[in-house]
Structures are given as structure tokens and as C-alpha cells.
Amino acid sequence: MNASYRASLPSGVSIGSFEPLFELGRGGMGTALLARAVGVAGFERLVVIKRLHPHMLDRVEAVNRFLDEARVAAHIRHANVVATHLVGTDEDGHFLVLDYVEGASLEELVDRVALKRNAIPPPIVLRIGLDALAGLHAAHEARDTSGQRLELLHRDVSIQNVLVGRDGVARVSDFGIAKSAIASVQTDKQYIVGKLMYLPPEYLRREAVGPDFDVYSLGLTLWIALAGTTPWPEDDDAKMVTQILINGVPRISTVMSVAPQLDDLLAKACAMNRADRFPSARAMMDAIEHIGRHTGWLASHAEVSDFVESLMGADLKEREKRVTRRLKAGTDPELPIPLRKPVHTPGNEDVTEEVIPVVKPRPLWPFVLGALVLLGFLCTWLLVKASTPVQAEPSPPPPAPTPSAAGLEIPTAPPAPTPSVAPAPSAVSAPERPQKPKTIARSVSAPTPAPTPQPAPTATATSDGISKKNPYRK
């Protein structure tokens, strides 16, 4: 894994670890990485890690805006809002851990349809709009932990920030420039934030704003999704500001054939005067549902899912394969070790996973050690047997000899010739002198008139010095 991915991984996160897979996108302020979150008991899921570009870390306003996204999103709990799970800081700066939406942005859907010289069907657009409005309404109604309304504004609704999942559900993302306490806030006095095309006239005039700010932006978002183009495709920023302030957003019926109900809906959402606009996201939701009930133009989530699959299915499958390849590649040793360890199979593209601890192949050393111990016992037995006096068969006609310990010298015995014994051919000859006389001598505690056979050594210590202690067992 290269250094940029390594730097994008938060370190020391108490809830688990994250394994970055690859980059999903890069914006003006930060980079989004697809990552795998791992935890105990085999828990894992795909998430998005978002962090600032290194050159933005010295800009206080950029860092504050980045952290504002986490603080704001933490109070919005809704199915149509991309959830923020974690905000943290490591040696590389701040990072956010967000929901991963397996799908595409509305911008990608518009572009893909445009390549086919087609347009997104109005029922699909209305369902996406209804979902996005539900998320915005949840943001506008959000309360803090004490129950006080935060009066949030998104202020950056656009086709880039509406994500449509493979499940057919649309979600609002990127609350990076959201504003709270809108009752007392007019505009930023230093500069204008947000995408210029989506900003309502009152904001450009530095007037007070309200929830209809986001309604205007979403209305223009749906306008672009239906038309497949912007209201002012050839204008630069200066001319665009003039159009917004003087002429307003043109009716969509001027660029395409559309039902009067949709034409009126978008005209009301993008009205120049706030008094003519939907006052809230909830009010526009009610209008879309009314159209759906009377015309049947409101697609189901299953129909949106099929539409996304038809446009992006191949791309999403390729992304799945890329995730699989990345997981097969293993884990960089400098990254936190996941609880599930990828195991590579040579010559096979499929990789299985084993839960740590990994069961290793059984080693051979226990068998070798057992053989050595057995051999030690055998050698000990042979040495003891060799040290024991052997009764030789007497040869006629000489009389039977007196048995004596072979090779043992008894200091108190009177000097006398030792009768020689001629062993029979089948008898085992005792060695004339033992291999270890000192060891045998120590085993005799006192001189005796007759040699006594010594017992076999115990299993704990042998006369050969072979220890039975297992050297591999600490």
C-alpha cells in the first residue's frame, strides 16, 4: 500500500481498526477512501474515510468547516442522510468515518444517461427528490442532546451531494458547510460558500436565509436531473449571477417537453421571491406526493434500484472485484492487523479467510523427539545389560567357575587368580572393561565379598547423560 493510503488510515481508534482499500473520490478540500472496518467476533463492514488534504491543515477555516460536518451530522439520524459514525484526529490530521452508499451520485446518473442521449424518467426523479427532501427536513428539524432545535441548513445541495444507492434509496451527503442558528444568521460576511449555480438570490444579495434556501437548491437539482443540462450552460460565473438575480431560473418547459404538474412544481421550488417558494422541505414533499397519488408518476424504491442497476451495475460489480482484489493483496505490516487474516493460495485466484489464531500445520519435531527418547531408553538398557555379569556355561571337564563381576576391582579381596571362562558360542560375551568405569564405580556404595547385579537406572536420569526433558517444552 502506498504512503497516501497509509496516511489516510486513522491510528489508535478505540472502536476497532480500519483497512483502507482504495480512493473513491477527491474534492477541493479532501479525499474519500473506501475502507473496511473490522472488529471483534468477525465483525466487518465497508465504510468511507474522509480526511482533509494535507495542504488544507494549516487553514483554520477549512479545518473548522471539516469538523462542523461531523458535529452537524451527529445530530441528524435519518435513513435519507449519510450517517457520520466517527470523528477523530491522528498524526496526519482529522478524519471522518461515514456510511458507504453502494451506488452513485445523481451527477453520475445524469452523465451516464446523457451518454445514451436519454433522460432520467420523471417518476425516478420524483422519488429521488422525495427521499432527498425527507433528509433535508430531518436536518432542518434536528435537535441537540438537550432537545433544543439547531435550525440547520445544508447550503450545498447539488447533484453531486445526492447519493442514490443500489437499494433505490437516495441520501443527502456532505454537510461540510451546513449552518446552524439560521434565525440569527444572514450570510458569511467574508465570502460566499457553496456552488454558485445552486445559490438562491437572497443569499447572493446577503439577505436573511431560511429552510427554503435548501428547497431552492434541491429544486434546481431536480431541474438538472430531468433536463440533463443546466439552465445556463454557456454562461460564466458573472453572467450566471446576473441571470439568478435578474431573470431567475427559467421554466423547465422552455428546454424540454414536460407535464404541467412538473413544470409548476420546479418553478415554485426555484422561485426568485421567497414568498412564492415552498416554505419548507416538508411542503415540497407534500406537493410531490400529491402529484404521485393523482398521476402514478412516483416510482417505487424497487424501480429506482432497477434503474441504478441498469446504468451502474457493471461499474458496481467492478468495484466489488476491486475490493476483493485489494483484500486478497493482504495487509500492509504498518497498518492495524484486521481480525480476519487473508490467506493466499498459490495459483488460485480465490482466497479463503481464517479467523486468527491461524491453525498451523502440525510440526515434525514431536515425532523426532519421541524417537530420540525411545532410542535413549534402548541405549540405556543395552548399557545396563552389558554392565550386568553374565553366567557363562561351564565347559567340561573343568569345574564350574565362581561368578565375578566382569571388570570390577574390589580393593579388599585377596589376590587370587581369576578363573578364565570360555564362553559358549551362543553366549553373549561380557566386555572385559566397562565403557564408563567411573560411573559404575560410583554406583557401588561399599565393597562386598561378592558382586551384586546393579538395578537398571531410573527414567529420570541415565548413565549416558541423556535427559528426558523436552527441550521444546518451556
Coordinates of C-alpha atoms in Angstrom, one line a residue:
M1 CA 0.0 0.0 0.0
N2 CA 1.4 3.4 -0.9
A3 CA 2.1 6.1 1.6
S4 CA -1.0 8.2 0.7
Y5 CA -3.3 5.3 1.7
R6 CA -1.3 4.6 4.8
A7 CA -1.6 8.2 5.8
S8 CA -5.3 8.1 5.3
L9 CA -5.8 5.4 8.0
P10 CA -6.7 6.7 11.4
S11 CA -4.4 5.3 14.1
G12 CA -5.3 4.5 17.7
V13 CA -9.1 4.3 17.1
S14 CA -10.6 2.7 20.1
I15 CA -13.6 1.1 18.4
G16 CA -11.6 -1.1 16.1
S17 CA -9.3 -0.7 13.1
F18 CA -9.8 0.4 9.5
E19 CA -8.1 -1.1 6.4
P20 CA -8.1 1.4 3.5
L21 CA -8.8 -0.2 0.2
F22 CA -8.7 2.5 -2.5
E23 CA -9.6 6.0 -3.3
L24 CA -13.3 6.8 -4.1
G25 CA -13.0 10.4 -4.9
R26 CA -11.1 13.6 -4.4
G27 CA -12.6 17.1 -3.9
G28 CA -11.3 20.6 -3.3
M29 CA -11.0 20.0 0.4
G30 CA -10.4 16.3 1.0
T31 CA -10.2 12.8 -0.2
A32 CA -12.7 9.9 0.3
L33 CA -11.4 6.4 0.7
L34 CA -13.3 3.2 0.7
A35 CA -12.2 1.2 3.8
R36 CA -13.0 -1.9 5.7
A37 CA -13.9 -1.6 9.4
V38 CA -13.1 -4.7 11.4
G39 CA -14.0 -5.6 15.0
V40 CA -14.3 -8.4 17.4
A41 CA -16.1 -11.7 16.6
G42 CA -15.5 -11.3 12.9
F43 CA -17.4 -8.0 12.5
E44 CA -16.6 -6.2 9.3
R45 CA -18.3 -3.6 7.1
L46 CA -17.3 -1.2 4.3
V47 CA -17.1 2.5 5.3
V48 CA -15.8 5.7 3.9
I49 CA -12.9 7.5 5.5
K50 CA -12.8 11.2 4.6
R51 CA -10.0 13.5 5.5
L52 CA -8.6 16.9 4.6
H53 CA -5.9 17.4 2.0
P54 CA -2.5 17.9 3.8
H55 CA -2.2 21.4 2.4
M56 CA -5.6 22.4 4.0
L57 CA -4.5 21.5 7.5
D58 CA -2.9 25.0 8.1
R59 CA -6.2 26.7 7.1
V60 CA -8.2 27.2 10.3
E61 CA -11.4 27.9 8.4
A62 CA -11.0 24.7 6.4
V63 CA -10.4 22.6 9.5
N64 CA -13.4 24.1 11.3
R65 CA -15.6 23.5 8.3
F66 CA -14.5 19.9 8.1
L67 CA -15.2 19.3 11.8
D68 CA -18.5 21.2 11.5
E69 CA -19.7 18.4 9.2
A70 CA -19.2 15.8 11.9
R71 CA -20.8 18.0 14.6
V72 CA -23.8 18.8 12.5
A73 CA -24.3 15.3 11.1
A74 CA -24.1 13.7 14.5
H75 CA -27.5 15.3 15.4
I76 CA -29.2 14.1 12.2
R77 CA -30.4 10.5 12.4
H78 CA -32.4 9.6 9.3
A79 CA -32.5 7.0 6.6
N80 CA -32.1 9.6 3.9
V81 CA -28.9 11.2 5.3
V82 CA -25.5 9.7 5.1
A83 CA -24.5 9.0 8.7
T84 CA -21.3 10.0 10.3
H85 CA -20.0 7.3 12.7
L86 CA -16.8 8.8 14.0
V87 CA -14.6 11.9 14.0
G88 CA -11.1 11.7 15.2
T89 CA -7.5 13.0 14.9
D90 CA -4.2 11.3 14.3
E91 CA -0.7 12.3 13.3
D92 CA -2.0 13.1 9.8
G93 CA -4.9 15.3 10.8
H94 CA -8.6 15.0 11.2
F95 CA -10.7 12.2 9.7
L96 CA -14.4 11.2 9.5
V97 CA -15.8 7.8 9.2
L98 CA -19.1 7.8 7.1
D99 CA -21.6 5.4 5.8
Y100 CA -20.7 3.8 2.5
V101 CA -23.5 4.1 0.0
E102 CA -23.1 1.4 -2.7
G103 CA -24.5 3.3 -5.7
A104 CA -23.8 6.5 -7.5
S105 CA -24.3 10.2 -7.1
L106 CA -27.1 11.8 -9.0
E107 CA -24.5 13.6 -11.1
E108 CA -23.1 10.2 -12.3
L109 CA -26.6 9.0 -13.2
V110 CA -27.2 12.2 -15.2
D111 CA -23.9 11.8 -17.0
R112 CA -24.5 8.1 -17.8
V113 CA -28.0 8.8 -19.2
A114 CA -26.6 11.7 -21.3
L115 CA -24.1 9.3 -22.9
K116 CA -27.1 7.4 -24.1
R117 CA -28.7 10.6 -25.4
N118 CA -31.6 10.0 -23.0
A119 CA -33.0 11.5 -19.8
I120 CA -33.9 10.1 -16.4
P121 CA -37.6 9.2 -16.3
P122 CA -39.7 11.8 -14.3
P123 CA -41.0 9.1 -11.8
I124 CA -37.4 8.2 -10.9
V125 CA -36.5 11.9 -10.4
L126 CA -39.6 12.5 -8.2
R127 CA -38.8 9.5 -6.0
I128 CA -35.1 10.7 -5.6
G129 CA -36.4 14.2 -4.9
L130 CA -38.8 12.9 -2.3
D131 CA -36.1 11.0 -0.5
A132 CA -33.7 14.0 -0.5
L133 CA -36.4 16.3 0.8
A134 CA -37.0 13.8 3.7
G135 CA -33.4 14.0 4.6
L136 CA -33.3 17.8 4.4
H137 CA -36.5 18.0 6.6
A138 CA -34.7 15.9 9.2
A139 CA -31.8 18.3 9.1
H140 CA -34.0 21.3 9.5
E141 CA -35.8 19.7 12.4
A142 CA -32.7 18.3 14.1
R143 CA -32.2 18.9 17.9
D144 CA -29.2 18.7 20.1
T145 CA -28.9 16.3 23.1
S146 CA -30.8 18.7 25.3
G147 CA -33.7 18.8 22.9
Q148 CA -33.1 22.3 21.5
R149 CA -33.6 22.9 17.8
L150 CA -30.4 23.5 15.9
E151 CA -32.1 25.1 12.9
L152 CA -29.6 23.6 10.5
L153 CA -29.2 24.5 6.8
H154 CA -27.3 22.2 4.4
R155 CA -26.4 25.1 2.0
D156 CA -24.7 22.8 -0.5
V157 CA -27.4 20.7 -2.0
S158 CA -26.5 19.7 -5.6
I159 CA -26.5 16.7 -7.9
Q160 CA -23.0 15.8 -6.5
N161 CA -24.3 15.6 -2.9
V162 CA -27.4 13.4 -3.5
L163 CA -26.3 9.8 -3.5
V164 CA -28.6 7.1 -4.9
G165 CA -28.0 3.6 -3.6
R166 CA -28.2 0.3 -5.2
D167 CA -31.1 -0.3 -2.8
G168 CA -33.1 2.5 -4.6
V169 CA -32.8 4.9 -1.7
A170 CA -31.5 8.5 -2.1
R171 CA -29.4 10.1 0.6
V172 CA -28.2 13.6 1.2
S173 CA -24.4 13.8 1.9
D174 CA -21.7 16.4 2.7
F175 CA -22.9 18.7 5.5
G176 CA -19.5 20.4 5.4
I177 CA -20.8 24.0 5.1
A178 CA -24.1 23.5 7.0
K179 CA -25.1 26.4 9.1
S180 CA -26.9 26.4 12.4
A181 CA -29.0 29.0 14.2
I182 CA -30.3 30.3 10.9
A183 CA -32.7 32.7 12.6
S184 CA -29.8 34.9 13.5
V185 CA -27.5 34.2 10.6
Q186 CA -27.7 36.1 7.3
T187 CA -24.7 35.2 5.3
D188 CA -21.0 34.8 5.6
K189 CA -19.6 38.3 5.5
Q190 CA -16.2 37.4 4.0
Y191 CA -17.1 35.1 1.1
I192 CA -19.8 33.1 -0.5
V193 CA -19.7 29.4 0.1
G194 CA -21.4 26.7 -1.9
K195 CA -21.8 26.0 -5.6
L196 CA -22.7 29.3 -7.3
M197 CA -25.3 27.8 -9.6
Y198 CA -27.4 26.4 -6.7
L199 CA -27.4 29.5 -4.6
P200 CA -30.7 31.4 -4.2
P201 CA -31.0 35.2 -4.9
E202 CA -31.4 36.2 -1.3
Y203 CA -28.1 34.6 -0.4
L204 CA -26.3 36.4 -3.2
R205 CA -27.8 39.6 -2.0
R206 CA -26.6 38.9 1.6
E207 CA -30.1 38.8 2.9
A208 CA -31.5 36.5 5.6
V209 CA -32.0 32.9 4.7
G210 CA -34.2 30.0 5.9
P211 CA -35.1 26.4 5.1
D212 CA -36.3 27.5 1.6
F213 CA -32.6 28.0 0.8
D214 CA -32.2 24.2 0.6
V215 CA -35.6 23.9 -1.1
Y216 CA -34.4 26.2 -3.9
S217 CA -31.1 24.2 -4.3
L218 CA -33.0 20.9 -4.5
G219 CA -35.5 22.3 -7.0
L220 CA -32.6 23.2 -9.2
T221 CA -31.0 19.8 -8.6
L222 CA -34.2 18.1 -9.9
W223 CA -34.4 20.6 -12.8
I224 CA -30.9 19.5 -14.0
A225 CA -31.7 15.8 -13.4
L226 CA -34.8 16.0 -15.6
A227 CA -33.3 18.2 -18.3
G228 CA -29.8 16.6 -18.4
T229 CA -28.3 20.1 -18.6
T230 CA -28.0 23.3 -16.5
P231 CA -30.2 26.4 -17.0
W232 CA -27.2 28.4 -18.1
P233 CA -24.8 26.0 -19.8
E234 CA -22.7 28.6 -21.6
D235 CA -22.6 31.4 -19.0
D236 CA -19.5 32.2 -16.9
D237 CA -19.9 33.0 -13.2
A238 CA -20.5 36.7 -13.7
K239 CA -23.3 36.1 -16.2
M240 CA -24.7 33.4 -14.1
V241 CA -25.1 35.7 -11.1
T242 CA -26.9 38.2 -13.3
Q243 CA -29.2 35.5 -14.5
I244 CA -30.0 34.4 -11.0
L245 CA -30.6 37.9 -9.7
I246 CA -32.4 39.4 -12.7
N247 CA -34.2 36.6 -14.6
G248 CA -34.3 33.7 -12.2
V249 CA -34.3 30.1 -13.1
P250 CA -36.2 29.5 -16.4
R251 CA -39.1 27.1 -16.5
I252 CA -38.0 23.7 -17.5
S253 CA -40.7 23.6 -20.1
T254 CA -38.5 26.1 -22.1
V255 CA -35.9 23.4 -22.7
M256 CA -37.9 20.2 -22.8
S257 CA -41.4 18.8 -23.1
V258 CA -42.7 18.1 -19.6
A259 CA -46.0 17.7 -17.9
P260 CA -47.5 20.9 -16.5
Q261 CA -47.5 19.5 -12.9
L262 CA -43.7 19.0 -13.0
D263 CA -43.2 22.4 -14.7
D264 CA -45.2 24.1 -11.9
L265 CA -43.5 22.1 -9.1
L266 CA -40.0 23.1 -10.2
A267 CA -41.0 26.7 -10.9
K268 CA -42.4 27.1 -7.4
A269 CA -39.3 25.4 -5.8
C270 CA -36.9 27.8 -7.7
A271 CA -38.9 31.0 -7.4
M272 CA -36.9 34.2 -7.2
N273 CA -39.1 35.6 -4.4
R274 CA -39.1 33.6 -1.2
A275 CA -42.8 34.3 -0.7
D276 CA -43.5 32.4 -3.9
R277 CA -41.4 29.4 -2.9
F278 CA -42.2 26.3 -0.9
P279 CA -41.5 27.5 2.7
S280 CA -40.1 24.1 3.8
A281 CA -38.9 20.8 2.6
R282 CA -42.0 19.2 4.1
A283 CA -44.2 21.4 2.0
M284 CA -42.5 20.4 -1.2
M285 CA -42.7 16.7 -0.1
D286 CA -46.4 17.0 0.2
A287 CA -46.6 18.5 -3.3
I288 CA -44.6 15.6 -4.8
E289 CA -46.7 13.0 -3.0
H290 CA -49.9 14.8 -4.3
I291 CA -48.6 14.5 -7.9
G292 CA -47.7 10.9 -7.4
R293 CA -51.2 10.0 -6.0
H294 CA -53.0 11.6 -8.9
T295 CA -50.8 10.7 -11.8
G296 CA -48.9 7.5 -10.7
W297 CA -45.6 9.1 -11.6
L298 CA -43.9 8.4 -8.4
A299 CA -41.5 5.4 -8.8
S300 CA -41.0 2.9 -6.0
H301 CA -37.7 2.3 -4.4
A302 CA -37.5 -1.1 -6.2
E303 CA -37.9 0.7 -9.6
V304 CA -35.2 3.2 -8.7
S305 CA -33.0 0.2 -7.7
D306 CA -33.5 -1.4 -11.1
F307 CA -32.7 1.9 -12.8
V308 CA -29.5 2.3 -10.9
E309 CA -28.5 -1.3 -11.6
S310 CA -29.2 -0.8 -15.4
L311 CA -26.9 2.2 -15.5
M312 CA -24.2 1.4 -12.9
G313 CA -24.4 -2.3 -12.4
A314 CA -21.3 -3.1 -14.3
D315 CA -19.4 -0.4 -12.5
L316 CA -20.5 -1.6 -9.1
K317 CA -19.6 -5.2 -9.9
E318 CA -16.1 -4.0 -11.0
R319 CA -15.8 -2.1 -7.7
E320 CA -16.7 -5.3 -5.8
K321 CA -14.0 -7.1 -7.7
R322 CA -11.6 -4.3 -6.9
V323 CA -12.4 -4.7 -3.2
T324 CA -11.9 -8.4 -3.5
R325 CA -8.5 -8.0 -5.2
R326 CA -7.5 -5.5 -2.5
L327 CA -8.4 -7.8 0.3
K328 CA -6.5 -10.6 -1.4
A329 CA -3.4 -8.5 -1.5
G330 CA -3.1 -8.8 2.2
T331 CA -2.5 -6.2 4.9
D332 CA 0.4 -3.7 4.9
P333 CA 2.5 -4.6 8.0
E334 CA 2.4 -0.9 9.1
L335 CA -1.4 -1.0 9.2
P336 CA -3.5 -2.3 12.1
I337 CA -3.9 -6.0 11.7
P338 CA -7.5 -7.0 11.0
L339 CA -9.2 -9.7 13.0
R340 CA -9.6 -11.8 9.8
K341 CA -6.4 -12.6 8.1
P342 CA -6.4 -13.1 4.3
V343 CA -4.6 -16.4 3.4
H344 CA -3.1 -16.6 0.0
T345 CA -3.5 -19.8 -2.1
P346 CA -0.7 -20.0 -4.7
G347 CA -2.0 -20.5 -8.2
N348 CA -5.6 -19.9 -7.2
E349 CA -7.5 -16.6 -7.6
D350 CA -9.9 -17.4 -4.8
V351 CA -8.7 -16.6 -1.3
T352 CA -10.2 -18.0 1.9
E353 CA -10.1 -16.4 5.3
E354 CA -9.2 -17.9 8.6
V355 CA -10.0 -16.5 12.0
I356 CA -6.9 -15.7 14.0
P357 CA -5.3 -17.6 15.6
V358 CA -4.4 -19.4 12.5
V359 CA -4.1 -23.2 12.9
K360 CA -0.7 -24.1 11.5
P361 CA 0.4 -27.4 10.1
R362 CA 1.5 -30.0 12.7
P363 CA 5.3 -29.8 13.2
L364 CA 7.5 -32.9 12.9
W365 CA 9.6 -32.3 16.0
P366 CA 7.4 -34.2 18.4
F367 CA 7.9 -37.3 16.4
V368 CA 11.6 -36.8 16.2
L369 CA 11.8 -36.1 19.9
G370 CA 9.8 -39.3 20.7
A371 CA 12.2 -41.3 18.5
L372 CA 15.2 -39.8 20.3
V373 CA 13.7 -40.6 23.8
L374 CA 13.0 -44.2 22.7
L375 CA 16.5 -44.6 21.3
G376 CA 17.8 -43.3 24.7
F377 CA 15.9 -45.9 26.6
L378 CA 17.2 -48.6 24.3
C379 CA 20.8 -47.5 24.7
T380 CA 20.4 -47.3 28.4
W381 CA 19.0 -50.8 28.6
L382 CA 21.9 -52.1 26.5
L383 CA 24.5 -50.4 28.7
V384 CA 22.9 -51.8 31.8
K385 CA 22.6 -55.2 30.4
A386 CA 26.3 -55.1 29.3
S387 CA 27.3 -54.0 32.8
T388 CA 25.5 -57.0 34.4
P389 CA 27.6 -60.2 35.0
V390 CA 26.7 -62.9 32.5
Q391 CA 26.7 -66.5 33.7
A392 CA 28.8 -68.4 31.3
E393 CA 28.1 -72.1 30.6
P394 CA 30.9 -74.3 32.1
S395 CA 33.0 -76.3 29.8
P396 CA 33.5 -80.0 30.8
P397 CA 35.6 -81.4 32.3
P398 CA 36.8 -78.3 34.3
P399 CA 34.7 -77.5 37.4
A400 CA 32.2 -74.6 37.3
P401 CA 33.9 -71.2 37.9
T402 CA 32.9 -68.8 40.6
P403 CA 30.9 -65.9 39.1
S404 CA 32.5 -62.5 39.4
A405 CA 31.7 -59.0 38.2
A406 CA 33.4 -58.5 35.0
G407 CA 36.0 -55.8 35.1
L408 CA 35.3 -54.9 38.8
E409 CA 38.3 -54.5 41.1
I410 CA 37.5 -55.0 44.8
P411 CA 40.3 -53.5 46.9
T412 CA 39.7 -55.7 49.9
A413 CA 39.7 -59.0 48.0
P414 CA 42.8 -61.2 48.5
P415 CA 44.9 -61.5 45.4
A416 CA 44.0 -64.7 43.6
P417 CA 43.9 -65.8 40.0
T418 CA 40.5 -65.3 38.5
P419 CA 39.4 -68.4 36.6
S420 CA 39.1 -67.9 33.0
V421 CA 35.7 -68.6 31.5
A422 CA 35.4 -69.7 27.9
P423 CA 32.0 -68.5 26.7
A424 CA 29.9 -70.8 24.6
P425 CA 29.4 -69.7 21.0
S426 CA 25.8 -68.8 21.7
A427 CA 26.5 -66.9 24.9
V428 CA 26.8 -63.1 25.0
S429 CA 30.3 -62.1 25.8
A430 CA 30.6 -59.6 28.6
P431 CA 33.1 -56.7 27.9
E432 CA 36.4 -57.1 29.6
R433 CA 36.1 -53.5 30.8
P434 CA 33.0 -51.4 31.0
Q435 CA 32.7 -48.3 28.8
K436 CA 32.2 -45.9 31.8
P437 CA 34.1 -47.4 34.8
K438 CA 33.8 -44.2 36.9
T439 CA 30.0 -44.2 36.6
I440 CA 29.8 -47.8 37.6
A441 CA 32.2 -47.5 40.5
R442 CA 30.0 -44.7 41.9
S443 CA 27.1 -47.0 41.9
V444 CA 28.8 -49.3 44.4
S445 CA 28.3 -47.9 47.9
A446 CA 30.6 -50.3 49.8
P447 CA 32.9 -53.2 48.9
T448 CA 31.3 -56.7 49.3
P449 CA 32.7 -60.1 49.1
A450 CA 30.6 -61.0 46.1
P451 CA 29.4 -58.7 43.3
T452 CA 25.8 -57.8 43.3
P453 CA 24.0 -57.0 40.0
Q454 CA 23.0 -53.3 39.8
P455 CA 19.4 -52.3 39.2
A456 CA 18.6 -50.5 35.9
P457 CA 18.9 -46.7 36.1
T458 CA 15.8 -44.7 36.7
A459 CA 13.9 -43.0 33.9
T460 CA 14.8 -39.5 35.2
A461 CA 18.5 -39.8 34.6
T462 CA 20.6 -42.2 32.6
S463 CA 24.2 -43.3 32.8
D464 CA 24.7 -41.9 29.4
G465 CA 23.7 -38.5 30.5
I466 CA 20.7 -38.4 28.1
S467 CA 18.0 -36.3 29.6
K468 CA 14.3 -37.0 29.1
K469 CA 13.4 -33.3 29.5
N470 CA 11.7 -32.0 26.3
P471 CA 13.8 -29.1 25.1
Y472 CA 10.9 -27.6 23.1
R473 CA 8.5 -27.6 26.1
K474 CA 9.3 -24.5 28.1

